[in-house]
């Protein structure tokens, strides 16, 4: 099964990611032995969580396109559930939230059936028009605008935007050395790579705050360093895992770097508004699911439509 679903370049990408995780484990062990007075528990938890997350993604990809789509649909469900758990809602909103949850299997059905037109308009047209009408029938006017805005926006991020990651699996394979898994591995890896690089550059050289009221740890040095690193690596590996040329790989790297940063600070702003540190404790060392996929909710649709426009 793996030979059919993971072509050579995708297999090498998975091996490389696992190699990075092994190196990370070794570094933590060395740090623990060298600095026994310091606590590396959170770092250890983060790496363990990454093993689980990478393992689940690779398993879904190995099981095929349908399993991959179902897996990302389940992630959308968990993300939406987490979003509703942190934002204030009215008792009357429970009926609206039911319809919001019902949109998930329908959206991912359009993905699985490759109905591109319905995939694009189902949530931002039909669902967005239906929910306010359903809210009117409830007869609760107090908080009407806020409730619909919250539910619409949560569906846009957690379901519509994220479902683009699943639709990539249904695109015709134009890079036979990467298979259908290649572009998915590419966007996930590059998004997380951008986050890590911005963090590392910010810790190493960060001096000037970029958004002190939203995310005090973000700096211009971290942002620019991460952006340049992402552009460089994206240009190198894009032709290996996607149909993108080297030039388009560099451009996509720029898009991922910018969009990933925006997704990160948007969810940070949500947490600041709600006065919480993490969206949940679902992923040890990382916080909630939204804390981990915040950047992907922005990079996935932009990468998908760039890829679709130029190559499909």
Coordinates of C-alpha atoms in Angstrom, one line a residue:
X1 CA 0.0 0.0 0.0
X2 CA 2.8 2.4 0.9
X3 CA 4.5 1.8 -2.4
X4 CA 1.3 2.8 -4.3
X5 CA 0.4 5.8 -2.2
X6 CA 3.8 7.2 -1.2
X7 CA 5.9 7.9 -4.2
X8 CA 9.7 8.2 -3.7
X9 CA 9.8 12.0 -3.0
X10 CA 7.0 11.8 -0.5
X11 CA 8.6 8.8 1.2
X12 CA 11.9 10.7 1.4
X13 CA 10.0 13.7 2.9
X14 CA 8.5 11.6 5.6
X15 CA 11.9 10.0 6.4
X16 CA 13.4 13.5 6.6
X17 CA 10.7 14.7 9.0
X18 CA 11.1 11.6 11.2
X19 CA 14.9 12.2 11.1
X20 CA 14.3 15.8 12.4
X21 CA 12.2 14.4 15.2
X22 CA 14.9 12.0 16.2
X23 CA 17.5 14.7 16.2
X24 CA 15.2 16.8 18.4
X25 CA 14.9 14.0 20.9
X26 CA 18.6 13.6 21.0
X27 CA 19.1 17.4 21.6
X28 CA 16.6 17.3 24.5
X29 CA 18.4 14.4 26.1
X30 CA 21.8 16.2 25.7
X31 CA 20.3 19.4 27.2
X32 CA 18.8 17.4 30.2
X33 CA 22.2 15.8 31.0
X34 CA 24.1 19.0 30.5
X35 CA 21.8 21.3 32.4
X36 CA 20.2 19.2 35.1
X37 CA 19.0 22.2 37.0
X38 CA 16.8 23.4 34.1
X39 CA 13.4 22.1 33.4
X40 CA 12.9 20.8 29.8
X41 CA 9.5 19.2 30.5
X42 CA 7.5 21.4 28.2
X43 CA 10.0 21.0 25.3
X44 CA 9.9 17.2 25.9
X45 CA 6.1 17.3 25.7
X46 CA 6.1 19.3 22.5
X47 CA 8.4 16.8 20.7
X48 CA 6.3 13.8 22.0
X49 CA 3.2 15.5 20.7
X50 CA 4.9 16.1 17.3
X51 CA 5.6 12.3 17.1
X52 CA 1.9 11.7 17.6
X53 CA 0.7 14.4 15.2
X54 CA 3.1 13.3 12.4
X55 CA 2.2 9.7 13.0
X56 CA -1.5 10.4 12.6
X57 CA -1.0 12.5 9.4
X58 CA 1.3 9.9 7.8
X59 CA -1.1 7.1 8.7
X60 CA -4.0 8.9 7.1
X61 CA -2.0 9.6 4.0
X62 CA -0.9 5.9 3.8
X63 CA -4.5 4.7 4.0
X64 CA -5.4 6.7 0.9
X65 CA -7.3 9.7 -0.3
X66 CA -10.7 8.9 1.4
X67 CA -9.0 8.3 4.8
X68 CA -7.1 11.5 4.4
X69 CA -10.3 13.5 3.7
X70 CA -12.1 11.9 6.6
X71 CA -9.1 12.6 8.9
X72 CA -9.0 16.3 8.0
X73 CA -12.8 16.4 8.4
X74 CA -12.4 15.1 11.9
X75 CA -9.7 17.8 12.6
X76 CA -12.2 20.4 11.4
X77 CA -14.8 19.1 13.8
X78 CA -12.4 19.2 16.7
X79 CA -11.2 22.7 15.8
X80 CA -14.8 24.0 15.5
X81 CA -15.7 22.4 18.8
X82 CA -12.7 24.0 20.5
X83 CA -13.6 27.4 19.0
X84 CA -17.1 27.2 20.4
X85 CA -15.8 26.2 23.8
X86 CA -13.8 29.4 24.2
X87 CA -16.1 32.0 22.7
X88 CA -19.2 33.3 24.5
X89 CA -22.5 32.0 23.1
X90 CA -26.2 32.3 24.0
X91 CA -28.5 29.5 24.9
X92 CA -30.4 30.2 21.8
X93 CA -27.3 29.7 19.7
X94 CA -27.2 25.9 20.4
X95 CA -29.6 25.4 17.5
X96 CA -27.4 27.4 15.2
X97 CA -24.3 25.5 16.4
X98 CA -26.1 22.3 15.5
X99 CA -26.4 23.4 11.9
X100 CA -22.8 24.6 11.9
X101 CA -21.7 21.1 12.9
X102 CA -23.9 19.6 10.2
X103 CA -22.1 21.7 7.6
X104 CA -18.8 19.7 8.3
X105 CA -19.8 16.3 6.8
X106 CA -21.6 18.1 3.9
X107 CA -18.5 20.2 3.2
X108 CA -16.2 17.2 3.2
X109 CA -18.7 15.2 1.1
X110 CA -18.2 17.8 -1.6
X111 CA -14.5 17.4 -1.1
X112 CA -14.7 13.6 -1.4
X113 CA -16.9 13.7 -4.4
X114 CA -14.7 16.3 -6.1
X115 CA -17.7 18.7 -6.6
X116 CA -15.5 21.8 -6.9
X117 CA -18.3 24.3 -7.5
X118 CA -20.3 23.2 -4.4
X119 CA -17.1 22.9 -2.4
X120 CA -16.4 26.6 -3.1
X121 CA -19.8 28.1 -2.4
X122 CA -21.6 25.7 0.1
X123 CA -20.4 27.4 3.3
X124 CA -19.7 31.1 2.2
X125 CA -23.1 31.2 0.3
X126 CA -25.7 28.6 1.3
X127 CA -24.7 28.1 5.0
X128 CA -24.0 31.8 5.6
X129 CA -27.4 32.8 4.2
X130 CA -29.2 30.0 6.0
X131 CA -27.8 30.6 9.5
X132 CA -29.1 34.1 10.0
X133 CA -32.5 33.1 8.7
X134 CA -32.6 30.2 11.2
X135 CA -31.5 32.7 13.9
X136 CA -34.5 35.0 13.0
X137 CA -36.9 32.1 13.5
X138 CA -35.6 31.7 17.1
X139 CA -36.9 35.2 17.9
X140 CA -33.9 36.2 20.0
X141 CA -32.8 39.6 18.9
X142 CA -30.4 40.4 21.7
X143 CA -26.9 39.5 20.6
X144 CA -28.1 38.5 17.1
X145 CA -25.2 40.2 15.2
X146 CA -22.5 38.9 17.5
X147 CA -23.8 35.3 17.5
X148 CA -23.9 35.1 13.7
X149 CA -20.6 36.8 13.3
X150 CA -18.9 34.3 15.6
X151 CA -20.5 31.2 14.0
X152 CA -19.8 32.5 10.5
X153 CA -16.2 33.3 11.2
X154 CA -15.6 30.0 13.0
X155 CA -17.0 28.0 10.1
X156 CA -14.9 30.0 7.7
X157 CA -11.7 29.3 9.5
X158 CA -12.2 25.8 11.0
X159 CA -14.2 24.2 8.2
X160 CA -14.1 26.1 4.9
X161 CA -10.5 27.2 5.0
X162 CA -9.2 24.0 6.4
X163 CA -11.1 21.8 4.0
X164 CA -8.8 23.1 1.2
X165 CA -6.1 21.0 2.7
X166 CA -8.3 17.9 2.2
X167 CA -9.2 18.9 -1.4
X168 CA -5.6 18.8 -2.4
X169 CA -5.8 15.0 -2.2
X170 CA -8.3 15.0 -5.0
X171 CA -6.3 17.0 -7.5
X172 CA -4.9 15.1 -10.4
X173 CA -1.3 14.0 -9.7
X174 CA 1.0 16.1 -11.9
X175 CA 4.2 15.2 -10.0
X176 CA 4.4 11.4 -10.3
X177 CA 7.5 11.3 -8.0
X178 CA 5.5 12.9 -5.1
X179 CA 2.0 11.4 -5.6
X180 CA -1.1 12.9 -4.0
X181 CA 0.6 13.1 -0.6
X182 CA 3.4 15.4 -1.8
X183 CA 1.5 18.7 -1.9
X184 CA -0.2 18.0 1.4
X185 CA 3.2 17.2 3.1
X186 CA 4.7 20.3 1.5
X187 CA 2.1 22.8 2.8
X188 CA 2.0 21.2 6.3
X189 CA 5.8 21.1 6.6
X190 CA 6.4 24.6 5.2
X191 CA 3.7 26.1 7.4
X192 CA 5.2 24.6 10.5
X193 CA 8.8 25.3 9.3
X194 CA 7.8 29.0 9.0
X195 CA 6.4 29.0 12.5
X196 CA 9.6 27.4 13.9
X197 CA 11.9 29.7 11.9
X198 CA 10.1 32.8 13.0
X199 CA 10.4 31.6 16.6
X200 CA 14.1 30.7 16.4
X201 CA 15.1 33.9 14.6
X202 CA 13.0 35.9 17.1
X203 CA 14.7 34.3 20.0
X204 CA 18.2 34.7 18.5
X205 CA 18.0 38.2 17.1
X206 CA 14.7 39.7 18.1
X207 CA 14.9 43.2 19.4
X208 CA 12.0 45.2 17.8
X209 CA 8.4 44.2 18.7
X210 CA 6.1 43.9 15.7
X211 CA 2.7 43.6 17.5
X212 CA 3.4 44.1 21.2
X213 CA -0.3 44.3 22.2
X214 CA -1.2 41.2 20.3
X215 CA 1.8 38.9 20.6
X216 CA 4.7 40.4 22.7
X217 CA 7.2 37.8 21.6
X218 CA 6.8 38.5 17.9
X219 CA 9.6 40.6 16.5
X220 CA 10.5 42.1 13.1
X221 CA 13.7 40.2 13.2
X222 CA 11.9 36.9 13.7
X223 CA 9.3 37.7 11.1
X224 CA 11.8 38.7 8.4
X225 CA 14.2 35.9 9.3
X226 CA 11.4 33.3 9.2
X227 CA 10.0 34.7 6.0
X228 CA 13.3 34.6 4.1
X229 CA 14.1 31.1 5.4
X230 CA 10.6 29.9 4.3
X231 CA 11.0 31.4 0.8
X232 CA 14.4 29.8 0.3
X233 CA 13.5 26.3 1.5
X234 CA 10.1 26.4 -0.3
X235 CA 11.8 27.2 -3.6
X236 CA 14.2 24.3 -3.2
X237 CA 11.7 21.6 -2.2
X238 CA 8.5 22.7 -4.0
X239 CA 9.5 21.0 -7.3
X240 CA 10.2 17.8 -5.4
X241 CA 6.8 17.5 -3.7
X242 CA 4.4 19.6 -5.9
X243 CA 3.9 20.5 -9.6
X244 CA 5.4 23.9 -8.8
X245 CA 8.4 25.2 -10.6
X246 CA 11.4 26.7 -8.7
X247 CA 10.1 30.2 -9.3
X248 CA 6.6 29.4 -8.2
X249 CA 8.1 27.6 -5.2
X250 CA 9.8 30.8 -4.1
X251 CA 6.5 32.8 -4.6
X252 CA 4.5 30.2 -2.6
X253 CA 7.1 30.4 0.1
X254 CA 6.5 34.2 0.4
X255 CA 2.7 33.5 0.5
X256 CA 3.2 30.9 3.2
X257 CA 5.5 33.1 5.3
X258 CA 3.1 36.0 5.2
X259 CA -0.2 34.0 5.6
X260 CA 1.3 31.8 8.3
X261 CA 2.3 34.9 10.4
X262 CA -1.2 36.4 9.9
X263 CA -3.0 33.2 11.0
X264 CA -0.8 33.0 14.1
X265 CA -1.4 36.5 15.3
X266 CA -5.1 36.4 14.4
X267 CA -5.7 33.5 16.8
X268 CA -3.3 35.2 19.3
X269 CA -5.6 38.3 19.1
X270 CA -8.7 36.0 19.8
X271 CA -7.0 34.6 22.9
X272 CA -6.0 38.1 24.1
X273 CA -9.6 39.2 23.7
X274 CA -10.8 36.2 25.7
X275 CA -7.9 36.6 28.2
X276 CA -6.8 33.0 27.8
X277 CA -3.3 31.5 27.2
X278 CA -4.2 28.5 25.1
X279 CA -7.4 27.5 23.3
X280 CA -7.4 24.1 25.2
X281 CA -5.1 21.5 26.7
X282 CA -5.7 18.9 23.9
X283 CA -2.1 18.7 22.7
X284 CA 0.5 18.4 25.5
X285 CA 3.1 21.1 25.2
X286 CA 1.3 22.9 22.4
X287 CA -2.0 23.9 24.0
X288 CA -5.1 23.5 21.9
X289 CA -5.7 22.3 18.3
X290 CA -6.3 25.9 17.2
X291 CA -2.9 26.9 18.6
X292 CA -1.4 24.3 16.3
X293 CA -3.4 24.8 13.1
X294 CA -3.9 28.6 13.3
X295 CA -1.4 29.2 10.5
X296 CA -2.6 26.3 8.4
X297 CA -6.1 27.8 8.3
X298 CA -4.6 30.7 6.4
X299 CA -1.9 29.0 4.3
X300 CA -3.9 26.1 3.1
X301 CA -6.6 27.9 1.0
X302 CA -4.0 30.4 -0.4
X303 CA -1.6 27.5 -1.4
X304 CA -4.5 25.5 -2.9
X305 CA -5.8 28.3 -5.1
X306 CA -2.3 29.3 -6.2
X307 CA -1.7 25.7 -7.2
X308 CA -5.1 25.3 -8.8
X309 CA -4.8 28.5 -10.8
X310 CA -1.4 27.8 -12.3
X311 CA -1.5 24.1 -12.7
X312 CA -5.1 22.9 -12.9

